[in-house]
GROMACS .gro file of C-alpha atoms in nm:
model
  380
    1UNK     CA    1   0.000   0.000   0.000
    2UNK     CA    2   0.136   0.353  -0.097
    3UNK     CA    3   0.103   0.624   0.186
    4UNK     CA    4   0.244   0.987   0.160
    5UNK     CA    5   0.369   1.059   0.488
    6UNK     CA    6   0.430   0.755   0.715
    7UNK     CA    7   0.560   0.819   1.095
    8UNK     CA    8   0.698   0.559   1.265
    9UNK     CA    9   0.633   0.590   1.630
   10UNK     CA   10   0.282   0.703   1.805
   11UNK     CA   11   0.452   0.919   2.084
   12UNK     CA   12   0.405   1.267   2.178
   13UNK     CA   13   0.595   1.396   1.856
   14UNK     CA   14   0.472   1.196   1.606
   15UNK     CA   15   0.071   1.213   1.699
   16UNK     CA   16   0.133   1.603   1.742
   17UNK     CA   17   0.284   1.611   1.325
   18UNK     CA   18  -0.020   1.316   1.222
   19UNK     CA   19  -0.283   1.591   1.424
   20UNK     CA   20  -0.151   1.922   1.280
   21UNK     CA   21  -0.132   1.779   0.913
   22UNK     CA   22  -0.459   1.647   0.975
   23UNK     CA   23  -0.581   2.021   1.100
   24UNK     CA   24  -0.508   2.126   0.751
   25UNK     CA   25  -0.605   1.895   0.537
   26UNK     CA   26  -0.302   1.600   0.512
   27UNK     CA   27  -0.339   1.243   0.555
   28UNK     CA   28  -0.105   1.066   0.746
   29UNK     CA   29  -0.014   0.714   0.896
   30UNK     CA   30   0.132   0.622   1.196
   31UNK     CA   31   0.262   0.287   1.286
   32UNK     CA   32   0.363   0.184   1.628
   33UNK     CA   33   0.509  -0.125   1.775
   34UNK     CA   34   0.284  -0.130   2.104
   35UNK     CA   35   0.016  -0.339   2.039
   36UNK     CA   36  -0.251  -0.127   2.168
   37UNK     CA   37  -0.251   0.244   2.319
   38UNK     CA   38  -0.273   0.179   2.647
   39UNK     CA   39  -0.060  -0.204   2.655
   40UNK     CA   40   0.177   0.016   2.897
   41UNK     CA   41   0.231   0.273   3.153
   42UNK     CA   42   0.273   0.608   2.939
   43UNK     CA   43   0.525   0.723   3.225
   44UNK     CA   44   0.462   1.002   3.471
   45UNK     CA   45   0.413   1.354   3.496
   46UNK     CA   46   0.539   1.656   3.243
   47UNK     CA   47   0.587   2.054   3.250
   48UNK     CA   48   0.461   2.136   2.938
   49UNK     CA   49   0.633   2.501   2.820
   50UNK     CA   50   0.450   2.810   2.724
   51UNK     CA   51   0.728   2.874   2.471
   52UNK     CA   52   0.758   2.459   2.315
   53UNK     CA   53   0.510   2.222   2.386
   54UNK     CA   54   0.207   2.476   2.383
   55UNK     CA   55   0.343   2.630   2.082
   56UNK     CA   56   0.271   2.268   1.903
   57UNK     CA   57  -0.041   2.241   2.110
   58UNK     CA   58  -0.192   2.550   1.973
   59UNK     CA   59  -0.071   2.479   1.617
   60UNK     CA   60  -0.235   2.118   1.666
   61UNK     CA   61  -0.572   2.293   1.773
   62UNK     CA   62  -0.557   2.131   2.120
   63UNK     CA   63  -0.484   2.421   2.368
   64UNK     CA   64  -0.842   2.376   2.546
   65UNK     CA   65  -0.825   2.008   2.516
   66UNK     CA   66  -0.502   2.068   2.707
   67UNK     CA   67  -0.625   2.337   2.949
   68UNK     CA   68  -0.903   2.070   3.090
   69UNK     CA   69  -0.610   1.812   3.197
   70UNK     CA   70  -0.390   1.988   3.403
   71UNK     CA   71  -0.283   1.910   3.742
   72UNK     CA   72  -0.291   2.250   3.959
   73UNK     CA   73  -0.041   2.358   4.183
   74UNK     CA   74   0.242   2.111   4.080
   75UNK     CA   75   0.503   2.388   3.980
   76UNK     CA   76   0.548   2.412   4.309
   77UNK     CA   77   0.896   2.362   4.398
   78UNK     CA   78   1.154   2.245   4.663
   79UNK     CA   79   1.491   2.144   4.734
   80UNK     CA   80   1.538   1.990   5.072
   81UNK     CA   81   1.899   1.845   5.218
   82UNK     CA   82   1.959   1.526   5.307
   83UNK     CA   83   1.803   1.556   5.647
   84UNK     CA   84   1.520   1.647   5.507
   85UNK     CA   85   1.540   1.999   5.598
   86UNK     CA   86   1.413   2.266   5.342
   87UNK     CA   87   1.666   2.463   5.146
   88UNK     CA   88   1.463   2.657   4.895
   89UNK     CA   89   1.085   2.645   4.825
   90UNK     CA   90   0.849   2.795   4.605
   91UNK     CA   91   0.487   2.804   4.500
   92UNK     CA   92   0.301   2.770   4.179
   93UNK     CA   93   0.243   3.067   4.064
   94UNK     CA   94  -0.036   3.007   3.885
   95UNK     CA   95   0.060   3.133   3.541
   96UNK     CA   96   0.090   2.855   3.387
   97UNK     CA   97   0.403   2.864   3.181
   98UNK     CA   98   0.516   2.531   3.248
   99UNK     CA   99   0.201   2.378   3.385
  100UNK     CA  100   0.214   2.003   3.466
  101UNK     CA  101  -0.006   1.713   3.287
  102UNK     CA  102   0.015   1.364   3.287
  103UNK     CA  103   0.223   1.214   2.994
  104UNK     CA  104  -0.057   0.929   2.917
  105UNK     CA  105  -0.350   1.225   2.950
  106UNK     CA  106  -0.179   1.393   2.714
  107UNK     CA  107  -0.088   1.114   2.445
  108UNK     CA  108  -0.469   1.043   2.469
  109UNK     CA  109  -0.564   1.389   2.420
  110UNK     CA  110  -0.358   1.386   2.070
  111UNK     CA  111  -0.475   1.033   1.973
  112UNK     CA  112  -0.862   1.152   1.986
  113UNK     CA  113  -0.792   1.428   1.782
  114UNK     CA  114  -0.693   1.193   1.542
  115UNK     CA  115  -0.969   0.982   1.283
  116UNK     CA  116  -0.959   0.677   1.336
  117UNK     CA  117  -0.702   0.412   1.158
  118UNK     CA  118  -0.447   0.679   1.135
  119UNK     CA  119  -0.239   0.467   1.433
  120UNK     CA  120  -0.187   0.099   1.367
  121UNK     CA  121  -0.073  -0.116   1.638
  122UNK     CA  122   0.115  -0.358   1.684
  123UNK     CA  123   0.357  -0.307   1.361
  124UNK     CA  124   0.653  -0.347   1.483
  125UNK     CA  125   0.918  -0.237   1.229
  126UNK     CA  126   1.098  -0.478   1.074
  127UNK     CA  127   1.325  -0.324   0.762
  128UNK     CA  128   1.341  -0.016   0.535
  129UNK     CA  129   1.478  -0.027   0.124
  130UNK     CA  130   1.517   0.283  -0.012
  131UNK     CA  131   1.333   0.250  -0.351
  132UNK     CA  132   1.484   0.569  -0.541
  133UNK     CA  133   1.327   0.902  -0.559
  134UNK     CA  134   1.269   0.981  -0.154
  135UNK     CA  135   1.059   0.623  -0.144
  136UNK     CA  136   1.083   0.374   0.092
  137UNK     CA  137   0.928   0.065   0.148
  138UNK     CA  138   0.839  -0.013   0.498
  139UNK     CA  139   0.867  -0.409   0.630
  140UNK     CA  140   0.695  -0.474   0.982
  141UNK     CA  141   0.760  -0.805   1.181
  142UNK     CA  142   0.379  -0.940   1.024
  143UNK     CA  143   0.482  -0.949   0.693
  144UNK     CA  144   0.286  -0.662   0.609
  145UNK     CA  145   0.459  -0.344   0.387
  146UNK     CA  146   0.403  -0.010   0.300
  147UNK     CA  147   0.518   0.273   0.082
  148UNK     CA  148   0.609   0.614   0.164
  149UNK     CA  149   0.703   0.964  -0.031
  150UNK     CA  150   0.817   1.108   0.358
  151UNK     CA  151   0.930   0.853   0.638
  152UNK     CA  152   0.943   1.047   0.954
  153UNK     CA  153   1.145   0.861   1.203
  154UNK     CA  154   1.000   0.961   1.544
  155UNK     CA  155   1.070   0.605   1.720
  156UNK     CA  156   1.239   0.755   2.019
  157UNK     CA  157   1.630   0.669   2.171
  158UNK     CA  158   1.639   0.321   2.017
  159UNK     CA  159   1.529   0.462   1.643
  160UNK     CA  160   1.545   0.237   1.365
  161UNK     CA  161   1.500   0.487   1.098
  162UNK     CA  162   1.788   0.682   1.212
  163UNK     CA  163   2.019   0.420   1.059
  164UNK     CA  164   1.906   0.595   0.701
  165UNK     CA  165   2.069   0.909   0.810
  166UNK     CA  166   2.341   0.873   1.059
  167UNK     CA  167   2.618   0.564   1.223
  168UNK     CA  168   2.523   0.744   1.554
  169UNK     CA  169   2.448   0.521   1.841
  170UNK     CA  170   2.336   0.648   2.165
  171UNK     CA  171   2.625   0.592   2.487
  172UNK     CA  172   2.547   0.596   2.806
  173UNK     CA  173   2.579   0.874   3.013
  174UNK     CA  174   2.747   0.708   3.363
  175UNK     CA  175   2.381   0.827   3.531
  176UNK     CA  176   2.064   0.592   3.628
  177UNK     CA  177   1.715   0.726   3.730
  178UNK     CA  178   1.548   0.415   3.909
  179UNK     CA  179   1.171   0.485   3.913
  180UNK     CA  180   0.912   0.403   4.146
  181UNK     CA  181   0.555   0.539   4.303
  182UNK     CA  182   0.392   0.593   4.619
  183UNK     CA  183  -0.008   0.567   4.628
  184UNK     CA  184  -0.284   0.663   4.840
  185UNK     CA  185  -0.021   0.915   4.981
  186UNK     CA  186  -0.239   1.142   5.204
  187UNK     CA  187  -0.344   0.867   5.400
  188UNK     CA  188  -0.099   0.545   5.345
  189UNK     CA  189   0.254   0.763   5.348
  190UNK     CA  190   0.133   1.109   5.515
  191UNK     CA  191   0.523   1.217   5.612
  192UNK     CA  192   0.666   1.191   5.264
  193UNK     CA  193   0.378   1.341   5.116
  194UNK     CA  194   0.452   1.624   5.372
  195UNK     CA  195   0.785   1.673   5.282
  196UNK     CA  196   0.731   1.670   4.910
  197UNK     CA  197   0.478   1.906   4.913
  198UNK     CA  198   0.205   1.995   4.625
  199UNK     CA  199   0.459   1.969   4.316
  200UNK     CA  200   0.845   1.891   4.323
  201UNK     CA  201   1.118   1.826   4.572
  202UNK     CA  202   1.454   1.769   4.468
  203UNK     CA  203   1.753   1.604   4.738
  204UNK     CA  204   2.042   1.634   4.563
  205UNK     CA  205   2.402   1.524   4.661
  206UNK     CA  206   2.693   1.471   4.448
  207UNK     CA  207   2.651   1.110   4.294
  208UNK     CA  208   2.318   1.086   4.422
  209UNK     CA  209   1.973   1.238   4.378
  210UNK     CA  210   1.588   1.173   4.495
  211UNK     CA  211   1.330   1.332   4.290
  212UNK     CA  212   0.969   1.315   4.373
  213UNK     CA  213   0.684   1.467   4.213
  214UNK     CA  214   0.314   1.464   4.357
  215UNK     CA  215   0.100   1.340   4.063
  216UNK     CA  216  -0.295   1.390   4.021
  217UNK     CA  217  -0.501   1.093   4.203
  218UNK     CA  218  -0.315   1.081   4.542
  219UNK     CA  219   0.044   0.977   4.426
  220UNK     CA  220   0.440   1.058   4.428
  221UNK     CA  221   0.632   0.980   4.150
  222UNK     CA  222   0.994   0.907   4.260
  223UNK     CA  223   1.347   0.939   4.076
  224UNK     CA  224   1.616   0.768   4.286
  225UNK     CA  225   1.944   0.933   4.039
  226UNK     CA  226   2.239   0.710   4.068
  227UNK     CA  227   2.595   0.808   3.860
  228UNK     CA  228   2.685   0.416   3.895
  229UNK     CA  229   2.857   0.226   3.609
  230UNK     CA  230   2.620   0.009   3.356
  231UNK     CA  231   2.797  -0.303   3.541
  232UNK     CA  232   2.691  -0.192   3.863
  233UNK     CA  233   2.325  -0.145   3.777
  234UNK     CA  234   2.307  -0.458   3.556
  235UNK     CA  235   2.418  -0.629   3.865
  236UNK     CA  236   2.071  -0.566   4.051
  237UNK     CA  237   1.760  -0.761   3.955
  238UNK     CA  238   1.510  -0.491   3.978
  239UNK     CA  239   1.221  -0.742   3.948
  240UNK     CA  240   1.295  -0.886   4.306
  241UNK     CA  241   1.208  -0.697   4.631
  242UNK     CA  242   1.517  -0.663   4.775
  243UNK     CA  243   1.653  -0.443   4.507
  244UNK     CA  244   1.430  -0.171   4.726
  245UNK     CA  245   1.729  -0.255   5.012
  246UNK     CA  246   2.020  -0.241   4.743
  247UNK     CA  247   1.944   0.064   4.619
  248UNK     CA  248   1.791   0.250   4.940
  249UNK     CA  249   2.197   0.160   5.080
  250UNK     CA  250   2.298   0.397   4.876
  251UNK     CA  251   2.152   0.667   5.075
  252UNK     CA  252   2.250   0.547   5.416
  253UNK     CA  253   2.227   0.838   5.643
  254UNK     CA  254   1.992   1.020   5.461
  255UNK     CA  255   1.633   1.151   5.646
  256UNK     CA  256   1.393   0.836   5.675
  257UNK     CA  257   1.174   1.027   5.514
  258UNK     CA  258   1.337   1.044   5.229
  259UNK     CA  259   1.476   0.703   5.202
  260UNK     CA  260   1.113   0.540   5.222
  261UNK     CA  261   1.046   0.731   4.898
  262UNK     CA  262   1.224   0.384   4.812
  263UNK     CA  263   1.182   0.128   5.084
  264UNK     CA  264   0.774   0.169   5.132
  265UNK     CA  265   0.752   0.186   4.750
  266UNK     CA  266   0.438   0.049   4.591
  267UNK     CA  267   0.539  -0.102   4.298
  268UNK     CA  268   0.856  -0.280   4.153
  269UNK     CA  269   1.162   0.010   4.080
  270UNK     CA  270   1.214   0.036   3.715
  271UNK     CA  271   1.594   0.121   3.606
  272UNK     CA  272   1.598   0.364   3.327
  273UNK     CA  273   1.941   0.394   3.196
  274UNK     CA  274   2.044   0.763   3.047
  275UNK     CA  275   2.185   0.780   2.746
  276UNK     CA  276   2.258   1.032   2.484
  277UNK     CA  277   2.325   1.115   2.122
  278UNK     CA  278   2.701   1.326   2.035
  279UNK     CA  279   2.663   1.655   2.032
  280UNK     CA  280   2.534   1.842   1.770
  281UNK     CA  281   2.421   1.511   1.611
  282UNK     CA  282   2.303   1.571   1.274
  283UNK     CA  283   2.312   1.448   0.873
  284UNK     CA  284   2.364   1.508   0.536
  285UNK     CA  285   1.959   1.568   0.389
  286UNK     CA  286   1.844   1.230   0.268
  287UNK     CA  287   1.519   1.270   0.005
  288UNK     CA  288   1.237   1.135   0.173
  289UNK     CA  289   1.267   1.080   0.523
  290UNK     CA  290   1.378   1.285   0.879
  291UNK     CA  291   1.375   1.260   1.215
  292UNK     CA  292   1.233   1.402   1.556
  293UNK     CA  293   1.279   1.394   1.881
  294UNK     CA  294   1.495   1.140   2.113
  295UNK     CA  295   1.547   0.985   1.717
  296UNK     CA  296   1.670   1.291   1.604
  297UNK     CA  297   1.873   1.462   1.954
  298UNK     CA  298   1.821   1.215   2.184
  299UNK     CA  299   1.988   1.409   2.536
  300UNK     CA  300   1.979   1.392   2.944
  301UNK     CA  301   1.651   1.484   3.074
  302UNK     CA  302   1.578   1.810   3.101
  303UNK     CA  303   1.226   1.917   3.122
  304UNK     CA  304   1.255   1.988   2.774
  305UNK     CA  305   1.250   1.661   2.582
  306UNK     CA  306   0.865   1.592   2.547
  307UNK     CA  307   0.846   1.961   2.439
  308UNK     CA  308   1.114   1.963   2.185
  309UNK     CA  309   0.954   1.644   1.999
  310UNK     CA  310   0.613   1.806   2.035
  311UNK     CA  311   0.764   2.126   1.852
  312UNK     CA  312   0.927   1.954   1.599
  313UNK     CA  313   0.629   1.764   1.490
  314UNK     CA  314   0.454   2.079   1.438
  315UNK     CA  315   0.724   2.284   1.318
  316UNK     CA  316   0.729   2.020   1.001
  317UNK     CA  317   0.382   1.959   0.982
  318UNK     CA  318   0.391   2.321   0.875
  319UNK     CA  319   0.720   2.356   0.711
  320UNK     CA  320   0.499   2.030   0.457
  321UNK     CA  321   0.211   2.254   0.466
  322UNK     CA  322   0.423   2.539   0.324
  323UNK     CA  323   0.625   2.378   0.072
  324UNK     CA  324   0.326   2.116  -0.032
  325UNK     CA  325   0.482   2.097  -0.379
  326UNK     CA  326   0.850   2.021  -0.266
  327UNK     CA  327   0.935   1.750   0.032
  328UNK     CA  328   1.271   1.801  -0.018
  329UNK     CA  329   1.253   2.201   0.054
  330UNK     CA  330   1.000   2.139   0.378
  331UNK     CA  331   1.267   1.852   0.516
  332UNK     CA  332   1.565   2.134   0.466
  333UNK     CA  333   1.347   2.416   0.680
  334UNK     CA  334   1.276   2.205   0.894
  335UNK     CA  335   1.545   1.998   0.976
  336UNK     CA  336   1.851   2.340   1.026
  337UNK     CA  337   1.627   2.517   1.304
  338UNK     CA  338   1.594   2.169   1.480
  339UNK     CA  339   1.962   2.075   1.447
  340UNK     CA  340   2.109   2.436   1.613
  341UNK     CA  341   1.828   2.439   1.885
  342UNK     CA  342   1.893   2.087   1.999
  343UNK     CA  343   2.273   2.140   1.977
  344UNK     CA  344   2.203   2.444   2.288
  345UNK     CA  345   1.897   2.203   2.397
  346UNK     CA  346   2.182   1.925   2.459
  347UNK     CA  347   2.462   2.117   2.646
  348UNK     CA  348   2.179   2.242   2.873
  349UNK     CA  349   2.072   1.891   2.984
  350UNK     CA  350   2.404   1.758   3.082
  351UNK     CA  351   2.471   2.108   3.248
  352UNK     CA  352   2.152   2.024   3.442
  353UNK     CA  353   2.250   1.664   3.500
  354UNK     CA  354   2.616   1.775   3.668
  355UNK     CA  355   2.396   2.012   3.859
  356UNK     CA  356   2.202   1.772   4.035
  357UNK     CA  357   2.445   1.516   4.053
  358UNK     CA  358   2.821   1.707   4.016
  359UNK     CA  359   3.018   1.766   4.295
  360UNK     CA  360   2.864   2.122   4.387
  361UNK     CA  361   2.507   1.953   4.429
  362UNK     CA  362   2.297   2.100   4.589
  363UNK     CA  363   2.425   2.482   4.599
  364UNK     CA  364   2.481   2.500   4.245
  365UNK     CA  365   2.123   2.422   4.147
  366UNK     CA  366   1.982   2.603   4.399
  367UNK     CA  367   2.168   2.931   4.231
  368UNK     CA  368   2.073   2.847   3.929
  369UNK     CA  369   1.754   2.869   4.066
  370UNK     CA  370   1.776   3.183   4.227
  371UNK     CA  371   1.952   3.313   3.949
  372UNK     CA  372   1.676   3.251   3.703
  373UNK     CA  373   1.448   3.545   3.615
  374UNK     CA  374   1.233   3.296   3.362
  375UNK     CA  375   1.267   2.937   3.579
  376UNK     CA  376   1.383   2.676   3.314
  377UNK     CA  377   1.503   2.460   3.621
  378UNK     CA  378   1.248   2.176   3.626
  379UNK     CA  379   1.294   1.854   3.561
  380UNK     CA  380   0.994   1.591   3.458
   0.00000   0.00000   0.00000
């Protein structure tokens, strides 16, 4: 079957491109591995940014949609030492520049704007042959093909259709955040809830981190940050129980308070190693096909990476809107703004990253906090 514009991948950044094309008139396709939309957890909470992600929300035509899902009061901030005593705190402020939503509230916001059959499940991608011309034919593990004039690669860290454009792998970054959740926590963990407070808190140490955000429905969302070597973590089997005690040991004399964040945990802790593209990762154009996103600039997190892929789906759904007679000349505005903004976008991150773990943690984020006149300090 021949499609025009096929995205691989139905995350954030590839359902807000399929939506804004779609706002104006443009059939696409998306295809995505996961078997159905909601086969996993879609992840925690994000800030969504009044100058990135609502940019692509308002170009998609979702901005109410968006408005009706967010989770007051959780820009709140904090940073507390490892006693548990607060450092720095401050409120929401209400003006919603980087207002906080659920990640899976907000991937079902963009599928519904969506007619249906535009996402297929469950087609996992098997192999791409260039065909001549800025074609591709698309294999999926079912045997199943398809045919594309654009491929947009937005398949996140592990992309397959980056391999069409670049030998860049992603390397890990020496850091692991180990993720875990807290329910019912008004009632069931009252003294961590207490010292988290209505959005973030961030105990930071050099090495070593603990991130919690409250979440919508009763619930802290936790971060443990470890800079341990990939040996180290692939020595834990984070499916058993006791990898609560392996990893809590790491903060041995820290507030009890804070350490339950990992022993009283209600669920199993997930280890999500970081890793990273080069810097200033980019390509030679290739007719045809592009990337976004992790794919594209994969980076440290930031606050900004859900934002960035957002952007970029709607900054080319509207650079192909523009230049509806020429791919080629929509791929090449497109793809120079998103090259030089991820190259700063990228530097950023792992400044942010050595200042929650580096050796001056936590008076060097706390100044850059202080120091900020327009915060750009969270982390989601």
């Amino acid at each position: 079957m021949q499609h025009g514009v096929v995205i691989i991948g139905a995350g954030l950044g590839g359902l807000t491109l399929a939506r804004t094309l779609h706002l104006h008139g443009i059939a696409s396709v998306v295809f995505e591995a996961e078997p159905t939309s909601d086969s996993r957890a879609q992840g925690g909470q994000l800030d969504i940014h009044n100058y990135n992600g609502q940019v692509a929300l308002e170009a998609a035509g979702l901005m109410d949609g968006f408005r009706a899902i967010i989770h007051e009061g959780a820009e709140a901030i904090r940073v507390v030492g490892t006693d548990g005593t607060v450092l720095f705190a401050a409120p929401d402020d209400g003006q919603a520049r980087r207002p906080e939503v659920l990640r899976g509230d907000l991937r079902k916001l963009l599928l519904d704007s969506l007619p249906e059959g535009t996402v297929r499940w469950g087609k996992k991608l098997a192999e791409i042959s260039p065909l001549g011309g800025g074609q591709h034919e698309i294999r999926f593990t079912d045997g199943s093909t398809t045919r594309s004039s654009l491929l947009v690669g937005a398949d996140g860290a592990w992309s397959r259709v980056r391999s069409l454009l670049s030998h860049a792998e992603p390397t890990y970054v020496g850091a692991t955040f180990i993720e875990t959740y807290l329910h019912d926590v008004d009632h069931r963990h009252a003294a961590v809830a207490e010292l988290v407070g209505a959005g973030a808190m961030y105990a930071l140490a050099p090495g070593k981190a603990i991130f919690a955000h409250r979440e919508a429905g009763d619930v802290l969302h936790t971060y443990v940050e470890l800079k341990r070597s990939a040996i180290w973590i692939s020595s834990i089997n984070f499916d058993d129980p006791s990898a609560r005690d392996v990893v809590a040991a790491e903060f041995d004399g820290w507030s009890p308070r804070l350490v339950a964040l990992i022993t009283d945990s209600d669920t199993k802790l997930v280890a999500r190693m970081i890793h990273t593209l080069p810097f200033g990762h980019r390509w030679d154009p290739v007719r045809g096909v592009t990337l976004l996103g992790d794919a594209a600039h994969l980076m440290p997190p930031s606050g900004e990476g859900a934002n960035l892929a957002m952007l970029e789906g709607a900054e080319l759904a509207l650079a192909l809107i523009r230049h509806h007679d020429d791919v080629g000349a929509a791929i090449a505005a497109f793809e120079e703004p998103m090259f030089s903004r991820a190259e700063v976008e990228a530097v950023e991150a792992h400044r942010m990253l050595d200042l929650c773990l580096g050796d001056h943690a936590p008076s060097a984020f706390i100044k850059m906090i202080t120091d900020a006149s327009e915060p750009s300090y969270l982390v989601s």
